[in-house]
Coordinates of C-alpha atoms (C1' of nucleotides) in Angstrom, one line a residue:
Chain A
X10 CA 111.6 136.7 73.5
X11 CA 111.2 133.4 72.3
X12 CA 108.8 131.8 75.0
X13 CA 109.4 128.2 75.9
X14 CA 105.8 127.5 76.2
X15 CA 104.9 127.8 72.7
X16 CA 107.2 125.7 71.0
X17 CA 105.7 123.2 73.2
X18 CA 102.4 124.5 72.9
X19 CA 103.3 124.1 68.9
X20 CA 105.2 119.9 69.5
X21 CA 101.9 119.1 71.4
X22 CA 99.7 120.6 68.6
X23 CA 101.0 119.2 65.9
X24 CA 101.4 115.8 67.6
X25 CA 97.7 115.2 68.3
X26 CA 96.9 116.0 64.5
X27 CA 98.8 113.8 63.6
X28 CA 97.9 110.9 65.3
X29 CA 94.3 111.0 66.0
X30 CA 93.5 107.6 67.1
X31 CA 96.4 107.6 69.3
X32 CA 95.1 107.1 72.7
X33 CA 97.0 110.0 74.9
X34 CA 96.9 109.1 78.5
X35 CA 96.4 112.2 81.1
X36 CA 95.7 114.7 78.4
X37 CA 97.6 116.5 75.8
X38 CA 94.4 118.3 76.0
X39 CA 94.8 121.4 73.4
X40 CA 91.8 123.2 75.0
X41 CA 92.9 123.4 78.1
X42 CA 96.9 123.9 77.6
X43 CA 95.4 126.8 75.1
X44 CA 93.3 128.3 78.0
X45 CA 96.2 128.0 80.6
X46 CA 98.7 130.1 78.0
X47 CA 96.9 132.2 77.5
X48 CA 96.1 132.4 81.3
X49 CA 100.0 132.4 82.2
X50 CA 99.9 135.9 79.1
X51 CA 97.7 137.4 81.6
X52 CA 99.6 136.7 84.3
X53 CA 102.6 137.9 83.1
X54 CA 100.5 141.0 82.4
X55 CA 100.2 141.2 86.0
X56 CA 103.8 142.1 86.1
X57 CA 104.7 138.4 87.5
X58 CA 107.0 136.0 85.9
X59 CA 106.1 133.0 83.8
X60 CA 109.1 131.0 85.1
X61 CA 111.2 132.9 87.6
X62 CA 114.4 131.4 88.7
X63 CA 114.2 131.2 92.6
X64 CA 111.8 132.2 95.4
X65 CA 113.4 132.5 99.2
X66 CA 110.9 130.8 102.0
X67 CA 111.2 131.3 105.6
X68 CA 109.7 127.4 105.7
X69 CA 108.5 124.7 104.3
X70 CA 105.2 123.3 104.8
X71 CA 106.3 120.5 107.1
X72 CA 108.6 122.9 109.5
X73 CA 105.3 125.1 109.5
X74 CA 103.0 121.9 110.9
X75 CA 106.1 121.0 113.0
X76 CA 106.9 124.1 114.4
X77 CA 103.9 126.4 115.0
X78 CA 100.7 123.8 114.6
X79 CA 99.8 126.0 118.4
X80 CA 96.2 127.0 119.8
X81 CA 95.2 130.0 118.5
X82 CA 96.4 132.2 121.7
X83 CA 99.9 131.5 121.1
X84 CA 99.6 132.0 117.2
X85 CA 97.8 135.2 117.9
X86 CA 100.3 136.6 120.7
X87 CA 103.1 136.5 118.1
X88 CA 102.5 137.3 114.9
X89 CA 104.6 134.5 112.5
X90 CA 105.3 136.2 109.7
X91 CA 106.6 133.1 106.5
X92 CA 107.3 132.8 103.4
X93 CA 106.2 129.4 101.7
X94 CA 105.9 127.9 98.1
X95 CA 104.1 125.1 97.4
X96 CA 101.4 123.6 94.3
X97 CA 97.8 124.4 94.0
X98 CA 96.2 121.6 95.2
X99 CA 92.7 122.8 95.7
X100 CA 91.5 126.4 95.2
X101 CA 88.2 127.7 96.3
X102 CA 87.2 131.3 95.6
X103 CA 84.7 133.4 97.1
X104 CA 84.2 136.5 95.0
X105 CA 86.6 138.9 96.9
X106 CA 88.6 136.2 99.0
X107 CA 88.9 132.5 98.6
X108 CA 91.3 129.8 100.2
X109 CA 93.5 127.2 98.5
X110 CA 95.8 124.3 99.8
X111 CA 99.4 124.1 98.7
X112 CA 101.4 121.0 98.5
X113 CA 105.0 121.1 99.1
X114 CA 107.2 118.4 101.2
X115 CA 104.5 116.1 101.0
X116 CA 101.5 117.7 103.1
X117 CA 99.4 120.7 102.6
X118 CA 98.8 123.9 104.2
X119 CA 95.7 125.9 103.8
X120 CA 96.4 129.5 102.5
X121 CA 93.2 132.5 102.7
X122 CA 93.9 135.2 100.2
X123 CA 91.5 138.4 100.5
X124 CA 91.0 141.3 98.4
X125 CA 91.9 143.7 100.8
X126 CA 94.9 141.8 102.2
X127 CA 97.1 141.3 99.0
X128 CA 95.3 144.3 96.7
X129 CA 93.6 144.5 93.5
X130 CA 96.8 143.3 91.7
X131 CA 97.4 140.5 93.7
X132 CA 94.0 139.6 93.7
X133 CA 93.7 139.4 89.6
X134 CA 96.5 137.0 90.0
X135 CA 94.7 134.6 92.4
X136 CA 91.7 134.5 90.2
X137 CA 93.6 133.0 87.2
X138 CA 95.6 130.6 89.2
X139 CA 94.9 127.2 88.3
X140 CA 95.3 123.6 90.1
X141 CA 98.7 122.4 89.7
X142 CA 100.4 125.8 89.9
X143 CA 103.3 126.7 91.8
X144 CA 103.7 129.7 94.0
X145 CA 105.2 131.5 96.9
X146 CA 103.1 133.2 99.4
X147 CA 104.1 135.0 102.6
X148 CA 102.0 136.3 105.1
X149 CA 101.1 135.8 108.5
X150 CA 99.9 132.0 110.2
X151 CA 96.3 131.9 111.9
X152 CA 93.3 129.6 112.5
X153 CA 90.3 130.0 110.6
X154 CA 87.0 129.4 111.9
X155 CA 86.9 125.6 111.8
X156 CA 90.4 125.6 113.5
X157 CA 92.9 125.1 110.4
X158 CA 96.0 126.4 110.8
X159 CA 96.5 128.5 107.5
X160 CA 98.8 131.8 105.9
X161 CA 97.2 134.9 105.7
X162 CA 98.0 135.7 102.5
X163 CA 99.8 139.5 102.2
X164 CA 101.6 138.6 98.7
X165 CA 101.3 135.9 96.1
X166 CA 104.4 135.2 93.7
X167 CA 103.8 133.1 90.9
X168 CA 106.1 130.8 90.2
X169 CA 105.3 127.9 87.7
X170 CA 102.7 127.1 85.1
X171 CA 100.4 123.9 85.7
X172 CA 99.7 124.0 81.9
X173 CA 98.2 120.1 81.7
X174 CA 95.1 118.9 84.0
X175 CA 95.9 117.4 87.1
X176 CA 93.5 114.2 88.0
X177 CA 90.7 114.7 89.7
X178 CA 91.1 115.7 93.1
X179 CA 89.1 113.0 94.5
X180 CA 89.7 109.8 93.2
X181 CA 93.3 110.7 92.2
X182 CA 95.2 108.6 90.1
X183 CA 94.2 104.9 89.9
X184 CA 94.7 103.9 86.4
X185 CA 98.1 101.7 87.1
X186 CA 99.5 102.1 83.9
X187 CA 99.5 105.5 84.3
X188 CA 100.3 105.5 87.3
X189 CA 104.1 103.6 86.1
X190 CA 104.4 105.4 83.1
X191 CA 103.8 109.2 84.9
X192 CA 105.2 108.8 88.0
X193 CA 105.3 112.3 88.3
X194 CA 101.8 113.0 88.3
X195 CA 101.2 109.7 91.1
X196 CA 103.7 111.1 93.4
X197 CA 102.1 114.7 93.1
X198 CA 98.7 112.8 93.5
X199 CA 99.2 109.9 95.9
X200 CA 101.1 110.2 99.2
X201 CA 101.2 106.9 100.0
X202 CA 103.6 106.5 97.4
X203 CA 105.8 109.4 98.0
X204 CA 106.0 107.4 101.1
X205 CA 107.4 103.9 100.0
X206 CA 110.3 105.9 97.9
X207 CA 111.2 107.8 101.4
X208 CA 111.4 104.2 103.1
X209 CA 113.1 103.0 100.2
X210 CA 115.6 106.0 100.6
X211 CA 116.1 105.4 104.5
X212 CA 116.3 101.0 104.2
X213 CA 119.5 101.9 101.7
X214 CA 121.1 104.7 103.8
X215 CA 120.0 102.2 106.9
X216 CA 122.1 99.2 105.2
X217 CA 125.0 101.5 104.3
X218 CA 125.0 102.6 108.0
X219 CA 125.6 99.2 109.0
X220 CA 127.8 97.8 106.6
X221 CA 129.7 101.1 107.7
X222 CA 129.7 100.2 111.2
X223 CA 131.0 97.2 110.4
X224 CA 134.3 98.4 108.3
X225 CA 133.4 97.5 105.0
X226 CA 133.7 100.2 102.1
X227 CA 131.8 100.8 99.3
X228 CA 132.6 100.3 96.1
X229 CA 131.7 100.4 92.5
X230 CA 132.7 97.5 89.8
X231 CA 132.2 97.0 86.0
X232 CA 128.1 97.3 84.9
X233 CA 129.3 96.2 81.9
X234 CA 131.3 93.3 81.8
X235 CA 132.9 91.0 78.8
X236 CA 131.4 87.9 80.7
X237 CA 128.2 88.1 82.6
X238 CA 129.3 86.1 85.4
X239 CA 128.4 85.9 89.4
X240 CA 124.3 84.6 89.2
X241 CA 122.4 82.4 87.2
X242 CA 120.8 84.6 84.5
X243 CA 120.1 85.6 81.1
X244 CA 122.3 88.5 80.5
X245 CA 121.2 91.8 78.2
X246 CA 124.0 92.5 75.8
X247 CA 125.5 95.6 74.6
X248 CA 128.1 96.8 71.6
X249 CA 131.0 99.0 72.2
X250 CA 131.7 100.7 69.0
X251 CA 135.4 101.7 69.3
X252 CA 137.0 98.1 70.4
X253 CA 134.3 96.5 68.2
X254 CA 133.1 94.5 71.2
X255 CA 129.6 92.8 72.7
X256 CA 129.9 93.3 76.6
X257 CA 126.8 92.0 78.7
X258 CA 125.2 94.3 81.2
X259 CA 126.0 92.8 84.5
X260 CA 123.8 89.3 86.3
X261 CA 125.6 90.1 89.4
X262 CA 128.8 92.3 90.4
X263 CA 130.0 89.4 92.5
X264 CA 133.6 88.1 90.5
X265 CA 134.9 91.7 91.2
X266 CA 133.9 92.2 94.1
X267 CA 135.7 89.2 95.2
X268 CA 139.0 90.2 92.9
X269 CA 139.1 93.0 95.3
X270 CA 139.1 90.9 98.1
X271 CA 141.9 89.1 96.7
X272 CA 143.6 92.2 96.4
X273 CA 143.0 92.9 99.7
X274 CA 139.6 94.6 100.5
X275 CA 138.7 92.6 103.1
X276 CA 135.1 94.1 103.8
X277 CA 133.3 95.5 100.9
X278 CA 130.2 96.2 99.2
X279 CA 128.3 97.9 96.5
X280 CA 124.5 98.5 96.1
X281 CA 123.6 98.7 92.8
X282 CA 121.8 97.2 89.6
X283 CA 121.7 94.0 88.6
X284 CA 120.0 93.5 84.8
X285 CA 118.8 90.2 83.9
X286 CA 116.9 89.4 80.3
X287 CA 113.8 87.1 81.8
X288 CA 110.3 87.7 82.3
X289 CA 108.8 90.7 84.3
X290 CA 106.7 89.6 87.3
X291 CA 105.1 90.8 90.7
X292 CA 108.9 90.3 91.9
X293 CA 110.7 90.6 88.8
X294 CA 112.0 94.2 87.1
X295 CA 114.5 93.2 84.3
X296 CA 116.9 95.7 86.0
X297 CA 116.8 95.8 90.1
X298 CA 119.3 96.8 93.0
X299 CA 121.3 94.3 94.7
X300 CA 123.3 94.9 98.2
X301 CA 126.3 92.4 97.9
X302 CA 128.6 92.2 100.4
X303 CA 131.8 90.4 101.1
X304 CA 133.5 89.7 104.3
X305 CA 137.3 88.3 104.4
X306 CA 138.4 85.4 107.3
X307 CA 134.4 84.6 108.0
X308 CA 132.2 82.1 106.4
X309 CA 128.6 81.7 105.6
X310 CA 127.5 81.9 109.5
X311 CA 129.4 85.0 109.7
X312 CA 128.1 86.7 106.7
X313 CA 124.6 85.2 107.6
X314 CA 124.7 87.5 111.0
X315 CA 125.9 90.4 108.9
X316 CA 123.4 89.9 106.9
X317 CA 120.3 89.4 109.2
X318 CA 121.7 92.7 111.1
X319 CA 121.8 95.3 108.5
X320 CA 117.8 93.7 107.8
X321 CA 116.9 94.5 111.0
X322 CA 118.2 97.9 111.8
X323 CA 116.7 98.7 108.1
X324 CA 113.3 97.4 109.5
X325 CA 114.1 99.7 112.3
X326 CA 115.1 102.5 109.9
X327 CA 112.0 102.3 108.1
X328 CA 108.9 101.4 110.2
X329 CA 110.6 102.4 113.4
X330 CA 110.3 98.8 115.1
X331 CA 111.5 95.2 113.7
X332 CA 107.7 94.5 112.8
X333 CA 106.1 95.1 109.5
X334 CA 102.9 94.3 108.4
X335 CA 102.6 91.9 105.5
X336 CA 99.4 91.6 103.3
X337 CA 98.5 88.0 101.9
X338 CA 95.6 87.3 99.4
X339 CA 94.7 83.5 98.5
X340 CA 91.8 83.0 96.6
X341 CA 89.8 86.0 97.5
X342 CA 90.4 86.3 101.0
X343 CA 93.4 88.1 102.4
X344 CA 95.8 87.6 105.9
X345 CA 97.2 90.2 107.4
X346 CA 100.7 88.4 108.8
X347 CA 103.1 90.7 111.6
X348 CA 106.6 90.2 109.8
X349 CA 109.0 89.6 113.1
X350 CA 112.7 90.6 111.8
X351 CA 114.0 90.1 115.2
X352 CA 112.6 87.0 114.9
X353 CA 114.3 84.8 112.4
X354 CA 114.2 80.9 112.0
X355 CA 116.5 78.5 110.8
X356 CA 116.6 75.1 109.0
X357 CA 118.8 73.7 106.1
X358 CA 117.1 72.8 102.5
X359 CA 116.5 69.4 103.4
X360 CA 115.2 69.8 106.8
X361 CA 112.6 72.4 104.7
X362 CA 111.7 70.2 102.2
X363 CA 110.8 67.5 105.2
X364 CA 108.6 70.0 107.6
X365 CA 106.9 71.1 104.2
X366 CA 106.3 67.7 102.5
X367 CA 102.4 67.9 101.3
X368 CA 102.4 64.3 101.8
X369 CA 100.5 63.2 105.2
X370 CA 102.1 61.3 107.5
X371 CA 104.7 60.0 105.3
X372 CA 107.6 63.1 105.3
X373 CA 110.6 62.4 102.8
X374 CA 114.0 61.0 105.0
X375 CA 117.0 62.7 105.2
X376 CA 118.3 59.8 103.1
X377 CA 116.5 60.0 100.7
X378 CA 118.5 62.8 99.2
X379 CA 121.2 61.2 99.0
X380 CA 121.1 58.8 95.9
X381 CA 119.7 59.7 92.7
X382 CA 117.0 57.0 92.8
X383 CA 116.0 58.1 96.3
X384 CA 114.9 62.0 94.9
X385 CA 113.4 60.5 91.6
X386 CA 111.0 58.9 93.8
X387 CA 110.7 62.2 95.9
X388 CA 109.7 63.9 92.9
X389 CA 107.1 61.2 91.8
X390 CA 105.4 60.8 95.4
X391 CA 105.4 64.7 95.4
X392 CA 103.6 65.1 92.0
X393 CA 101.2 62.5 93.1
X394 CA 100.7 64.7 96.6
X395 CA 100.9 68.1 94.9
X396 CA 100.7 70.0 92.0
X397 CA 103.2 69.0 88.9
X398 CA 106.4 70.3 89.2
X399 CA 108.8 70.5 86.4
X400 CA 111.3 67.5 86.4
X401 CA 114.4 66.4 83.9
X402 CA 115.5 63.0 84.7
X403 CA 118.9 63.9 83.0
X404 CA 119.2 66.7 85.3
X405 CA 122.1 66.5 88.3
X406 CA 120.4 65.5 91.4
X407 CA 121.6 68.5 93.2
X408 CA 119.2 70.9 90.7
X409 CA 116.5 68.2 91.2
X410 CA 116.4 69.1 94.9
X411 CA 116.5 72.5 94.2
X412 CA 113.6 72.8 92.5
X413 CA 111.9 71.0 95.0
X414 CA 112.3 72.9 97.7
X415 CA 111.3 75.7 95.8
X416 CA 107.8 73.6 94.8
X417 CA 107.9 72.2 98.0
X418 CA 108.6 74.7 100.8
X419 CA 109.3 78.4 99.2
X420 CA 105.2 78.9 99.4
X421 CA 104.9 78.3 103.4
X422 CA 107.9 80.9 104.1
X423 CA 106.7 83.8 105.2
X424 CA 108.4 85.0 108.3
X425 CA 112.2 85.7 107.8
X426 CA 113.8 82.4 107.9
X427 CA 117.3 81.3 106.9
X428 CA 117.2 78.3 104.3
X429 CA 120.8 77.0 104.7
X430 CA 123.0 74.2 102.9
X431 CA 122.2 74.0 98.7
X432 CA 123.7 71.5 96.5
X433 CA 126.8 71.9 95.4
X434 CA 125.2 71.6 91.7
X435 CA 123.1 74.7 92.1
X436 CA 125.8 76.5 94.0
X437 CA 128.9 77.2 91.1
X438 CA 130.4 79.8 93.5
X439 CA 130.2 78.4 97.1
X440 CA 132.1 76.3 99.1
X441 CA 131.5 72.8 100.0
X442 CA 130.5 71.5 103.3
X443 CA 133.9 69.9 104.6
X444 CA 131.6 66.7 105.5
X445 CA 129.1 66.4 102.7
X446 CA 130.7 66.9 98.5
X447 CA 127.1 67.3 97.0
X448 CA 126.0 70.4 99.2
X449 CA 127.6 73.8 99.9
X450 CA 128.2 76.2 102.5
X451 CA 125.1 78.9 101.4
X452 CA 121.8 80.4 102.7
X453 CA 119.3 82.1 101.7
X454 CA 117.1 84.2 103.2
X455 CA 113.2 83.8 102.4
X456 CA 110.7 86.5 103.6
X457 CA 107.1 86.8 102.4
X458 CA 107.2 84.0 100.1
X459 CA 109.9 85.7 98.3
X460 CA 113.6 84.8 98.5
X461 CA 115.4 88.3 99.3
X462 CA 119.3 87.1 99.8
X463 CA 121.5 84.8 99.2
X464 CA 125.1 84.1 100.5
X465 CA 127.8 81.6 100.8
X466 CA 131.1 80.5 102.3
X467 CA 132.8 81.7 98.6
X468 CA 134.6 79.2 96.8
X469 CA 138.3 80.2 97.2
X470 CA 140.1 76.6 95.4
X471 CA 140.6 78.0 91.9
X472 CA 141.0 74.0 90.8
X473 CA 137.6 73.6 92.4
X474 CA 136.4 76.6 90.8
X475 CA 137.5 75.2 87.6
X476 CA 135.8 72.3 87.8
X477 CA 132.2 73.8 88.8
X478 CA 133.0 76.1 86.1
X479 CA 133.0 73.1 83.6
X480 CA 130.4 71.3 85.5
X481 CA 128.3 74.8 84.4
X482 CA 129.8 74.3 80.8
X483 CA 128.0 70.3 80.7
X484 CA 124.8 72.4 81.6
X485 CA 125.0 74.4 78.8
X486 CA 125.7 72.0 76.8
X487 CA 122.8 70.2 77.8
X488 CA 120.4 73.4 76.6
X489 CA 120.6 75.7 80.2
X490 CA 121.5 79.2 79.2
X491 CA 121.5 80.1 82.0
X492 CA 124.5 78.3 83.3
X493 CA 127.8 79.7 84.3
X494 CA 130.4 80.5 82.1
X495 CA 134.0 80.5 81.9
X496 CA 135.9 83.1 83.6
X497 CA 139.8 82.7 83.1
X498 CA 140.8 86.2 84.7
X499 CA 138.5 85.1 87.4
X500 CA 140.2 81.6 88.4
X501 CA 143.5 83.5 87.5
X502 CA 142.5 85.6 90.5
X503 CA 141.9 83.2 92.8
X504 CA 145.2 81.5 92.1
X505 CA 146.9 84.6 93.4
X506 CA 145.2 83.5 96.4
X507 CA 141.8 84.3 97.9
X508 CA 141.5 84.2 101.9
X509 CA 138.4 82.7 103.0
X510 CA 135.1 84.8 103.0
X511 CA 131.4 84.9 103.4
X512 CA 129.8 87.0 100.7
X513 CA 126.0 87.7 100.3
X514 CA 123.8 89.5 98.1
X515 CA 120.2 91.3 98.8
X516 CA 117.5 92.3 96.9
X517 CA 117.0 95.9 98.0
X518 CA 113.5 95.7 95.8
X519 CA 112.1 92.8 97.2
X520 CA 113.5 93.8 100.7
X521 CA 112.0 97.1 100.5
X522 CA 108.4 95.4 99.3
X523 CA 108.7 93.5 102.6
X524 CA 109.3 96.3 104.6
X525 CA 106.5 98.6 102.9
X526 CA 103.8 96.3 101.9
X527 CA 104.1 96.5 98.7
X528 CA 102.4 93.8 96.7
X529 CA 104.8 94.2 93.0
X530 CA 108.0 95.3 92.4
X531 CA 106.8 98.3 90.4
X532 CA 105.6 99.9 93.1
X533 CA 109.2 100.3 95.2
X534 CA 110.9 101.0 91.5
X535 CA 110.1 104.7 90.6
X536 CA 110.1 103.7 87.1
X537 CA 109.9 99.7 86.6
X538 CA 110.5 98.9 83.1
X539 CA 107.2 99.0 80.9
X540 CA 106.4 98.6 77.0
X541 CA 106.8 102.2 75.4
X542 CA 104.2 103.7 74.6
X543 CA 102.8 103.7 70.9
X544 CA 100.0 104.2 68.8
X545 CA 97.3 101.9 69.6
X546 CA 95.6 101.1 66.3
X547 CA 96.3 101.3 62.8
X548 CA 99.8 102.5 62.7
X549 CA 100.1 99.5 65.8
X550 CA 98.5 97.1 63.0
X551 CA 100.4 98.3 59.9
X552 CA 103.4 97.6 61.7
X553 CA 102.8 94.1 61.8
Chain B
rG25 C1' 103.6 82.5 74.9
rG26 C1' 98.9 80.6 77.7
rG27 C1' 94.8 81.3 80.7
rC28 C1' 91.3 84.7 82.9
rG29 C1' 89.8 90.0 82.7
rC30 C1' 89.3 95.3 81.3
rG31 C1' 89.8 99.4 77.7
rU32 C1' 83.2 105.0 77.8
rA33 C1' 85.0 113.2 78.5
rG34 C1' 91.0 115.8 80.9
rC35 C1' 90.2 112.2 85.8
rU36 C1' 87.0 108.3 88.7
rC37 C1' 82.7 105.7 86.5
rA38 C1' 77.1 104.8 84.8
rA39 C1' 74.3 103.0 80.4
rU40 C1' 67.7 98.2 81.1
rU41 C1' 66.8 91.9 76.3
rG42 C1' 70.6 95.1 71.2
rG43 C1' 66.9 101.3 71.1
rC44 C1' 68.3 108.9 71.6
rA45 C1' 76.0 108.0 75.1
rG46 C1' 75.2 110.2 80.9
rA47 C1' 76.5 111.7 85.9
rG48 C1' 80.1 113.5 89.8
rC49 C1' 85.2 116.0 89.9
rA50 C1' 88.1 119.4 86.3
rA51 C1' 87.9 123.3 82.7
rC52 C1' 84.5 128.1 81.1
rU53 C1' 80.7 132.4 82.1
rG54 C1' 78.5 134.6 86.4
rA55 C1' 76.9 135.5 91.8
rC56 C1' 79.3 135.4 96.5
rU57 C1' 85.3 137.8 102.0
rC58 C1' 86.1 132.2 106.8
rU59 C1' 86.0 127.8 102.7
rU60 C1' 88.4 123.0 102.8
rA61 C1' 84.6 116.9 97.7
rA62 C1' 82.8 124.9 99.4
rU63 C1' 78.2 126.6 97.1
rC64 C1' 74.2 128.2 93.9
rA65 C1' 72.9 129.3 88.6
rG66 C1' 74.6 128.1 83.3
rU67 C1' 78.3 126.8 78.9
rA68 C1' 81.4 123.5 76.5
rG69 C1' 83.8 118.7 76.3
rG70 C1' 82.8 111.8 73.1
rU71 C1' 84.3 108.4 65.7
rU72 C1' 82.6 104.5 73.7
rG73 C1' 91.0 101.7 72.0
rA74 C1' 91.1 100.4 66.7
rA75 C1' 89.2 97.3 61.9
rG76 C1' 85.2 94.1 59.6
rG77 C1' 80.9 91.3 60.9
rU78 C1' 75.4 90.3 62.7
rU79 C1' 71.3 93.5 62.6
rC80 C1' 66.4 98.6 60.7
rG81 C1' 69.7 100.0 64.8
rA82 C1' 75.4 98.0 68.0
rU83 C1' 79.1 101.4 73.8
rU84 C1' 75.9 96.3 74.0
rC85 C1' 76.5 90.2 70.5
rC86 C1' 80.6 87.7 66.9
rU87 C1' 85.7 88.1 64.3
rU88 C1' 90.6 90.3 64.2
rC89 C1' 94.3 93.5 65.6
rC90 C1' 96.0 97.0 69.6
rG91 C1' 96.6 98.7 74.7
rC92 C1' 96.5 97.4 80.1
rG93 C1' 95.9 94.0 84.4
rC94 C1' 95.9 89.7 87.2
rU95 C1' 97.5 84.7 86.6
rC96 C1' 100.3 80.2 84.8
rA97 C1' 105.0 79.2 82.3
rC98 C1' 109.9 81.0 81.9
rC99 C1' 112.8 83.4 86.1
rA100 C1' 117.1 81.5 92.2

RNA sequence: GGGCGCGUAGCUCAAUUGGCAGAGCAACUGACUCUUAAUCAGUAGGUUGAAGGUUCGAUUCCUUCCGCGCUCACCA
């Protein structure tokens, strides 16, 4: 019978011999690999199945800890028989007895294997086990002399072999690249990594629960779109062969969700991936998860309140309360902040610029924002008082004000803060303020120096929408590749009449970072985008 | 793309001004029936990321390349 590991071993061997200079992370180590294959054969010779199909356990390891972490007398009073499975994370052999730690469900449990209890054959099996192997054991619970809850094993069942060595048990896996590339090893070795992703799951569950509670329905809209709309970003392009047409991976679901609001789905949301063909960084991954929600018959204030509730509830779901720790590192010093998701600040963009203006004693006036001249002077003042800010005198004034806000205020926004009223020039899909057409009913939520959310009163006047798109096209001609494209079908949809609505997007990855004190987006995405693994030396150089 | 830093055994890390490339864990052999970073005795494991240069001699100095990290720019 064909043994799967034989083929693999050959592949591994050939791979190694044809790539002598290649760095192979975490060892496709031939000698250890071969040794462990040999052991596997000997394990089979003992009557075990190499890769069995199932194991009927009575308890998970977390269940054992929660149910039986009792005093010795209680454990001895009634013998508790258990069958548990797990991965061997530590093993200590002492002649005719030994201990091991099994890891399962993120927790560890010690087992005690005595030759007298498991028999000759069982003990032979125990001696052939390696770190990383999966086994099942049956036996009874007891406490060792040092008091550790353990399984007194009566039978060992071999479940699966680890042919590659796990990282060193003490330091574990710290190499950042290997952690992301081989997340499976990272998850085995680093319980805090596992914890972050469990929290991420709770965060998303909670967001769904809150929105569902408000009568929203979850929908799925296209990931592949003929026009990448709904945001300002460069898209990825792909091609459909049969239709012979280019499609874009979506940069936002926005325009499709609003089409649904036109269609009478008054409260919709989607939690899914967006793709933006831009740089990577501690806050940026090319694909990231966005929650977008639209509610008919309300405005930006209404959706702002819903969003705030979603986030506050998420904090409770993830951390048990509305507080979360946020560590800020600035020039070697570390300061720990406590983010309070029940205490929100609100200020307009203009107020924020004034509040965080770097010049001492000479804050801008509201009237300074009213003219292109006034704003230009502000940029000059800012650049004298602070580091240089990029500025193109031909760009629309509103765009400059938004850049001024990012330069002056963003770095100060640690506690949850809602910034509202954005320039019309940078808000092609938002409804204007009734009394100030240069400004829109739009808000963004900031925390931990990051933008995590963006929402507004949805522009539902099709003719205004057409003019906004046309203004964006001008920006595009000016060289702004990210300016919004014209979407005729979206304008047609609006022409059928969209009810007044408020909409919002929340960056789930960034929110997850904030709630788990993670300081790179790669720590909250299981498989972040990395360069492909490739040969480092001669081959790489030749390829150039 | 710019700047800074790093790359040594499977993993975590050493190596004096440029002078024989080392330790712990993991692995292998042996001892050990309550250990938990188990212990004890022994063994094996390296083209020091790659190529070139300087030198009697390079892990160390120089150049280029590759890979990774941080950061700036880009990026709502």
